[in-house]
């Protein structure tokens, strides 16, 4: 009997040491809420542009593997520098200052070509020297004149025109506001349709940060250029949000 009593005493102590679990934990009510996702897209007219012009010079073609004349490379580089200087002077006459002109470093590459009508002939090769010039345009009314000046001064390629806006933050904020307004509109519509009073906002999340998609016009070569074709359209900015509202208890519900 003493042994049995001691066992009962130990069991009681063990049970008393266990943590007390909430008896009604499984019965905790789920918060009444409504979750809404919404997006917005706005179109704005660009007010600035960046052009990328390319100047190219090349040495004469020679059979691959033959010794090259170093003077031809020097002459090609000097001619490229001369053309670059003339182009920059022409752009300055249009009112484009140094802060809006960005001349890239020279790039040199080896270019190989097959001889026409004779596939068994040795390959031909030459050195090609290029310089890129980025031009920032803050007044789009001057864009046609700038493009005309580029090709009048013999650029070899217009690598592209990138349209943009000066105040990106303001445009992105506008898209986000419209997405939030759309979310509230949807929530109010659902609550009104279901006769449920809409409560406070409990959670806000961006499902898509404002995405700015500047327009990029296709590249053009000098023989294909036409400044009249470089008319800007609009730029789209998209934003998305998810918002949660609490739902108040209906006044007609007594339970």
mmCIF file of C-alpha atoms in Angstrom:
data_model
loop_
_atom_site.group_PDB
_atom_site.id
_atom_site.type_symbol
_atom_site.label_atom_id
_atom_site.label_comp_id
_atom_site.label_asym_id
_atom_site.label_seq_id
_atom_site.Cartn_x
_atom_site.Cartn_y
_atom_site.Cartn_z
ATOM 1 C CA UNK A 1 0.000 0.000 0.000
ATOM 2 C CA UNK A 2 2.708 2.569 0.728
ATOM 3 C CA UNK A 3 4.172 1.937 -2.745
ATOM 4 C CA UNK A 4 0.803 2.477 -4.432
ATOM 5 C CA UNK A 5 0.219 5.752 -2.581
ATOM 6 C CA UNK A 6 3.671 7.015 -3.566
ATOM 7 C CA UNK A 7 2.913 6.298 -7.263
ATOM 8 C CA UNK A 8 -0.347 8.214 -7.106
ATOM 9 C CA UNK A 9 1.434 11.141 -5.513
ATOM 10 C CA UNK A 10 4.101 11.269 -8.276
ATOM 11 C CA UNK A 11 1.416 11.123 -11.006
ATOM 12 C CA UNK A 12 -0.438 14.023 -9.459
ATOM 13 C CA UNK A 13 2.732 16.103 -9.297
ATOM 14 C CA UNK A 14 3.476 15.413 -12.976
ATOM 15 C CA UNK A 15 -0.011 16.447 -14.044
ATOM 16 C CA UNK A 16 0.202 19.635 -11.997
ATOM 17 C CA UNK A 17 3.513 20.551 -13.694
ATOM 18 C CA UNK A 18 2.049 20.387 -17.245
ATOM 19 C CA UNK A 19 1.158 23.805 -18.823
ATOM 20 C CA UNK A 20 -2.510 24.691 -18.850
ATOM 21 C CA UNK A 21 -3.883 24.803 -22.428
ATOM 22 C CA UNK A 22 -6.724 27.170 -23.312
ATOM 23 C CA UNK A 23 -9.879 25.146 -23.344
ATOM 24 C CA UNK A 24 -11.524 27.276 -25.976
ATOM 25 C CA UNK A 25 -8.506 27.940 -28.277
ATOM 26 C CA UNK A 26 -10.142 26.160 -31.188
ATOM 27 C CA UNK A 27 -13.214 28.329 -30.810
ATOM 28 C CA UNK A 28 -11.415 31.705 -31.327
ATOM 29 C CA UNK A 29 -13.513 33.595 -33.919
ATOM 30 C CA UNK A 30 -11.923 34.424 -37.263
ATOM 31 C CA UNK A 31 -11.633 38.205 -37.799
ATOM 32 C CA UNK A 32 -14.273 39.559 -40.170
ATOM 33 C CA UNK A 33 -12.474 41.212 -43.048
ATOM 34 C CA UNK A 34 -12.459 41.796 -46.782
ATOM 35 C CA UNK A 35 -9.359 41.592 -49.009
ATOM 36 C CA UNK A 36 -9.208 43.504 -52.274
ATOM 37 C CA UNK A 37 -6.584 43.583 -55.029
ATOM 38 C CA UNK A 38 -6.539 46.404 -57.530
ATOM 39 C CA UNK A 39 -4.280 47.814 -60.212
ATOM 40 C CA UNK A 40 -4.057 50.995 -62.239
ATOM 41 C CA UNK A 41 -2.304 52.054 -65.417
ATOM 42 C CA UNK A 42 -1.824 55.626 -66.517
ATOM 43 C CA UNK A 43 -0.471 57.033 -69.752
ATOM 44 C CA UNK A 44 1.626 60.187 -69.763
ATOM 45 C CA UNK A 45 3.205 62.178 -72.551
ATOM 46 C CA UNK A 46 7.027 62.194 -72.489
ATOM 47 C CA UNK A 47 8.792 65.510 -72.024
ATOM 48 C CA UNK A 48 12.397 64.468 -72.584
ATOM 49 C CA UNK A 49 14.415 62.130 -74.797
ATOM 50 C CA UNK A 50 17.884 60.617 -75.070
ATOM 51 C CA UNK A 51 19.430 59.866 -78.441
ATOM 52 C CA UNK A 52 22.336 57.517 -79.051
ATOM 53 C CA UNK A 53 24.290 58.329 -82.226
ATOM 54 C CA UNK A 54 27.151 56.199 -83.541
ATOM 55 C CA UNK A 55 30.121 57.318 -85.650
ATOM 56 C CA UNK A 56 32.193 54.643 -87.395
ATOM 57 C CA UNK A 57 35.479 54.523 -89.292
ATOM 58 C CA UNK A 58 37.224 51.449 -90.695
ATOM 59 C CA UNK A 59 40.580 50.550 -92.179
ATOM 60 C CA UNK A 60 40.758 49.082 -95.713
ATOM 61 C CA UNK A 61 40.012 45.380 -96.068
ATOM 62 C CA UNK A 62 43.085 43.105 -96.270
ATOM 63 C CA UNK A 63 43.533 39.356 -96.484
ATOM 64 C CA UNK A 64 43.359 37.751 -93.077
ATOM 65 C CA UNK A 65 46.803 37.016 -91.651
ATOM 66 C CA UNK A 66 48.694 39.581 -93.690
ATOM 67 C CA UNK A 67 50.670 42.306 -91.984
ATOM 68 C CA UNK A 68 48.659 45.432 -91.364
ATOM 69 C CA UNK A 69 49.714 48.974 -92.038
ATOM 70 C CA UNK A 70 49.602 50.776 -88.693
ATOM 71 C CA UNK A 71 49.144 54.109 -90.416
ATOM 72 C CA UNK A 72 45.698 53.091 -91.671
ATOM 73 C CA UNK A 73 44.453 52.578 -88.114
ATOM 74 C CA UNK A 74 45.860 55.934 -87.038
ATOM 75 C CA UNK A 75 44.225 57.660 -89.983
ATOM 76 C CA UNK A 76 40.888 56.024 -89.260
ATOM 77 C CA UNK A 77 41.031 57.152 -85.618
ATOM 78 C CA UNK A 78 42.002 60.697 -86.581
ATOM 79 C CA UNK A 79 39.166 60.882 -89.085
ATOM 80 C CA UNK A 80 36.720 59.654 -86.452
ATOM 81 C CA UNK A 81 37.913 62.285 -83.972
ATOM 82 C CA UNK A 82 37.544 64.975 -86.638
ATOM 83 C CA UNK A 83 33.987 63.930 -87.402
ATOM 84 C CA UNK A 84 33.115 63.748 -83.684
ATOM 85 C CA UNK A 85 34.390 67.294 -83.130
ATOM 86 C CA UNK A 86 32.401 68.640 -86.079
ATOM 87 C CA UNK A 87 29.232 66.934 -84.867
ATOM 88 C CA UNK A 88 29.583 68.265 -81.324
ATOM 89 C CA UNK A 89 30.061 71.804 -82.672
ATOM 90 C CA UNK A 90 26.895 71.469 -84.769
ATOM 91 C CA UNK A 91 24.914 70.299 -81.735
ATOM 92 C CA UNK A 92 26.179 73.172 -79.624
ATOM 93 C CA UNK A 93 24.835 75.582 -82.246
ATOM 94 C CA UNK A 94 21.411 74.072 -81.538
ATOM 95 C CA UNK A 95 21.747 74.986 -77.878
ATOM 96 C CA UNK A 96 22.874 71.605 -76.532
ATOM 97 C CA UNK A 97 25.554 72.251 -73.910
ATOM 98 C CA UNK A 98 28.229 69.934 -72.529
ATOM 99 C CA UNK A 99 25.994 68.773 -69.667
ATOM 100 C CA UNK A 100 23.644 67.219 -72.222
ATOM 101 C CA UNK A 101 26.352 65.670 -74.425
ATOM 102 C CA UNK A 102 28.106 62.477 -73.394
ATOM 103 C CA UNK A 103 30.759 61.192 -75.765
ATOM 104 C CA UNK A 104 31.755 57.605 -75.075
ATOM 105 C CA UNK A 105 35.243 56.150 -75.355
ATOM 106 C CA UNK A 106 36.489 54.755 -78.643
ATOM 107 C CA UNK A 107 35.777 51.079 -79.229
ATOM 108 C CA UNK A 108 37.854 48.982 -81.619
ATOM 109 C CA UNK A 109 36.929 45.605 -83.064
ATOM 110 C CA UNK A 110 38.208 43.278 -85.751
ATOM 111 C CA UNK A 111 35.694 42.601 -88.513
ATOM 112 C CA UNK A 112 35.962 39.682 -90.917
ATOM 113 C CA UNK A 113 34.256 39.305 -94.288
ATOM 114 C CA UNK A 114 33.993 36.672 -96.981
ATOM 115 C CA UNK A 115 35.077 37.647 -100.467
ATOM 116 C CA UNK A 116 32.102 37.825 -102.771
ATOM 117 C CA UNK A 117 31.636 35.149 -105.450
ATOM 118 C CA UNK A 118 34.582 33.119 -104.151
ATOM 119 C CA UNK A 119 34.052 31.134 -100.970
ATOM 120 C CA UNK A 120 37.452 29.474 -101.316
ATOM 121 C CA UNK A 121 39.298 32.791 -101.211
ATOM 122 C CA UNK A 122 40.982 33.900 -97.970
ATOM 123 C CA UNK A 123 38.916 35.841 -95.484
ATOM 124 C CA UNK A 124 39.194 39.601 -95.496
ATOM 125 C CA UNK A 125 39.507 41.618 -92.309
ATOM 126 C CA UNK A 126 39.675 45.198 -91.127
ATOM 127 C CA UNK A 127 39.679 47.255 -87.956
ATOM 128 C CA UNK A 128 36.450 49.084 -87.127
ATOM 129 C CA UNK A 129 36.570 52.059 -84.747
ATOM 130 C CA UNK A 130 33.349 53.430 -83.215
ATOM 131 C CA UNK A 131 32.334 56.241 -80.906
ATOM 132 C CA UNK A 132 28.917 56.566 -79.248
ATOM 133 C CA UNK A 133 27.419 59.962 -78.476
ATOM 134 C CA UNK A 134 24.477 60.273 -76.049
ATOM 135 C CA UNK A 135 22.411 63.444 -76.378
ATOM 136 C CA UNK A 136 19.847 64.503 -73.752
ATOM 137 C CA UNK A 137 16.928 66.496 -75.138
ATOM 138 C CA UNK A 138 14.923 68.438 -72.541
ATOM 139 C CA UNK A 139 12.743 70.210 -75.115
ATOM 140 C CA UNK A 140 11.094 67.766 -77.503
ATOM 141 C CA UNK A 141 10.235 70.528 -79.966
ATOM 142 C CA UNK A 142 13.941 70.609 -80.883
ATOM 143 C CA UNK A 143 14.112 66.852 -81.524
ATOM 144 C CA UNK A 144 13.542 66.974 -85.325
ATOM 145 C CA UNK A 145 16.255 69.627 -85.723
ATOM 146 C CA UNK A 146 18.688 67.571 -83.646
ATOM 147 C CA UNK A 147 18.015 64.439 -85.713
ATOM 148 C CA UNK A 148 18.484 66.396 -88.941
ATOM 149 C CA UNK A 149 21.778 67.768 -87.634
ATOM 150 C CA UNK A 150 23.006 64.290 -86.728
ATOM 151 C CA UNK A 151 22.537 62.905 -90.209
ATOM 152 C CA UNK A 152 23.633 66.121 -91.905
ATOM 153 C CA UNK A 153 26.947 65.656 -90.112
ATOM 154 C CA UNK A 154 27.309 62.078 -91.262
ATOM 155 C CA UNK A 155 26.509 59.830 -88.320
ATOM 156 C CA UNK A 156 26.530 56.191 -89.366
ATOM 157 C CA UNK A 157 23.733 54.979 -87.133
ATOM 158 C CA UNK A 158 21.077 56.281 -84.766
ATOM 159 C CA UNK A 159 21.080 53.487 -82.215
ATOM 160 C CA UNK A 160 17.825 54.574 -80.624
ATOM 161 C CA UNK A 161 15.652 57.292 -79.107
ATOM 162 C CA UNK A 162 14.569 56.770 -75.515
ATOM 163 C CA UNK A 163 11.589 58.850 -74.403
ATOM 164 C CA UNK A 164 11.128 59.640 -70.723
ATOM 165 C CA UNK A 165 9.624 62.147 -68.286
ATOM 166 C CA UNK A 166 11.492 64.565 -66.057
ATOM 167 C CA UNK A 167 9.443 64.007 -62.876
ATOM 168 C CA UNK A 168 9.204 60.243 -62.583
ATOM 169 C CA UNK A 169 8.299 60.266 -58.879
ATOM 170 C CA UNK A 170 5.190 62.356 -59.449
ATOM 171 C CA UNK A 171 3.958 60.051 -62.212
ATOM 172 C CA UNK A 172 4.630 56.902 -60.164
ATOM 173 C CA UNK A 173 2.765 58.405 -57.190
ATOM 174 C CA UNK A 174 -0.174 59.168 -59.428
ATOM 175 C CA UNK A 175 -0.369 55.536 -60.582
ATOM 176 C CA UNK A 176 -0.190 54.300 -56.977
ATOM 177 C CA UNK A 177 -2.949 56.682 -55.859
ATOM 178 C CA UNK A 178 -5.200 55.446 -58.637
ATOM 179 C CA UNK A 179 -4.583 51.818 -57.648
ATOM 180 C CA UNK A 180 -5.485 52.584 -54.013
ATOM 181 C CA UNK A 181 -8.589 54.506 -55.074
ATOM 182 C CA UNK A 182 -9.649 51.567 -57.226
ATOM 183 C CA UNK A 183 -9.165 49.201 -54.261
ATOM 184 C CA UNK A 184 -11.430 51.352 -52.050
ATOM 185 C CA UNK A 185 -14.024 51.564 -54.811
ATOM 186 C CA UNK A 186 -14.108 47.777 -55.145
ATOM 187 C CA UNK A 187 -14.311 47.246 -51.367
ATOM 188 C CA UNK A 188 -17.163 49.741 -50.968
ATOM 189 C CA UNK A 189 -19.031 48.138 -53.857
ATOM 190 C CA UNK A 190 -18.748 44.647 -52.357
ATOM 191 C CA UNK A 191 -19.682 45.814 -48.862
ATOM 192 C CA UNK A 192 -22.701 47.760 -50.162
ATOM 193 C CA UNK A 193 -23.875 44.879 -52.319
ATOM 194 C CA UNK A 194 -23.665 42.448 -49.383
ATOM 195 C CA UNK A 195 -25.093 44.985 -46.880
ATOM 196 C CA UNK A 196 -22.010 44.750 -44.657
ATOM 197 C CA UNK A 197 -20.619 47.921 -43.033
ATOM 198 C CA UNK A 198 -17.007 48.550 -44.058
ATOM 199 C CA UNK A 199 -14.612 49.134 -41.175
ATOM 200 C CA UNK A 200 -11.021 50.357 -40.923
ATOM 201 C CA UNK A 201 -8.092 49.418 -43.123
ATOM 202 C CA UNK A 202 -6.085 46.684 -41.404
ATOM 203 C CA UNK A 203 -3.408 45.949 -44.005
ATOM 204 C CA UNK A 204 -1.956 47.527 -47.150
ATOM 205 C CA UNK A 205 0.532 45.874 -49.482
ATOM 206 C CA UNK A 206 1.985 46.687 -52.883
ATOM 207 C CA UNK A 207 1.531 43.778 -55.241
ATOM 208 C CA UNK A 208 3.366 45.656 -57.981
ATOM 209 C CA UNK A 209 5.579 48.652 -57.402
ATOM 210 C CA UNK A 210 5.012 51.380 -59.989
ATOM 211 C CA UNK A 211 6.628 50.152 -63.207
ATOM 212 C CA UNK A 212 7.837 52.842 -65.557
ATOM 213 C CA UNK A 213 8.173 51.789 -69.186
ATOM 214 C CA UNK A 214 9.978 54.476 -71.191
ATOM 215 C CA UNK A 215 9.476 54.239 -74.945
ATOM 216 C CA UNK A 216 12.386 53.138 -77.091
ATOM 217 C CA UNK A 217 12.223 53.891 -80.786
ATOM 218 C CA UNK A 218 13.874 51.501 -83.211
ATOM 219 C CA UNK A 219 17.375 52.100 -84.471
ATOM 220 C CA UNK A 220 17.894 53.651 -87.885
ATOM 221 C CA UNK A 221 20.728 54.023 -90.330
ATOM 222 C CA UNK A 222 21.465 57.251 -92.144
ATOM 223 C CA UNK A 223 19.892 56.150 -95.421
ATOM 224 C CA UNK A 224 16.671 55.222 -93.614
ATOM 225 C CA UNK A 225 16.393 58.216 -91.301
ATOM 226 C CA UNK A 226 13.404 60.491 -91.333
ATOM 227 C CA UNK A 227 12.997 62.873 -88.414
ATOM 228 C CA UNK A 228 9.240 63.066 -88.991
ATOM 229 C CA UNK A 229 8.902 59.414 -87.921
ATOM 230 C CA UNK A 230 10.289 60.042 -84.431
ATOM 231 C CA UNK A 231 7.061 61.357 -82.899
ATOM 232 C CA UNK A 232 6.608 60.356 -79.250
ATOM 233 C CA UNK A 233 3.492 58.513 -78.156
ATOM 234 C CA UNK A 234 2.693 57.949 -74.492
ATOM 235 C CA UNK A 235 4.458 56.179 -71.633
ATOM 236 C CA UNK A 236 2.562 53.650 -69.507
ATOM 237 C CA UNK A 237 3.020 53.414 -65.741
ATOM 238 C CA UNK A 238 1.446 50.470 -63.866
ATOM 239 C CA UNK A 239 0.899 49.953 -60.119
ATOM 240 C CA UNK A 240 -0.875 47.313 -58.013
ATOM 241 C CA UNK A 241 -2.007 47.027 -54.377
ATOM 242 C CA UNK A 242 -3.766 44.655 -51.968
ATOM 243 C CA UNK A 243 -5.802 46.183 -49.125
ATOM 244 C CA UNK A 244 -7.638 44.531 -46.208
ATOM 245 C CA UNK A 245 -10.614 46.145 -44.466
ATOM 246 C CA UNK A 246 -12.295 44.962 -41.273
ATOM 247 C CA UNK A 247 -16.038 44.346 -41.467
ATOM 248 C CA UNK A 248 -18.161 45.845 -38.722
ATOM 249 C CA UNK A 249 -21.017 43.897 -37.194
ATOM 250 C CA UNK A 250 -24.314 44.733 -38.845
ATOM 251 C CA UNK A 251 -26.667 46.820 -36.676
ATOM 252 C CA UNK A 252 -29.507 44.455 -37.566
ATOM 253 C CA UNK A 253 -27.574 41.492 -36.208
ATOM 254 C CA UNK A 254 -28.322 41.043 -32.488
ATOM 255 C CA UNK A 255 -26.033 38.061 -32.084
#
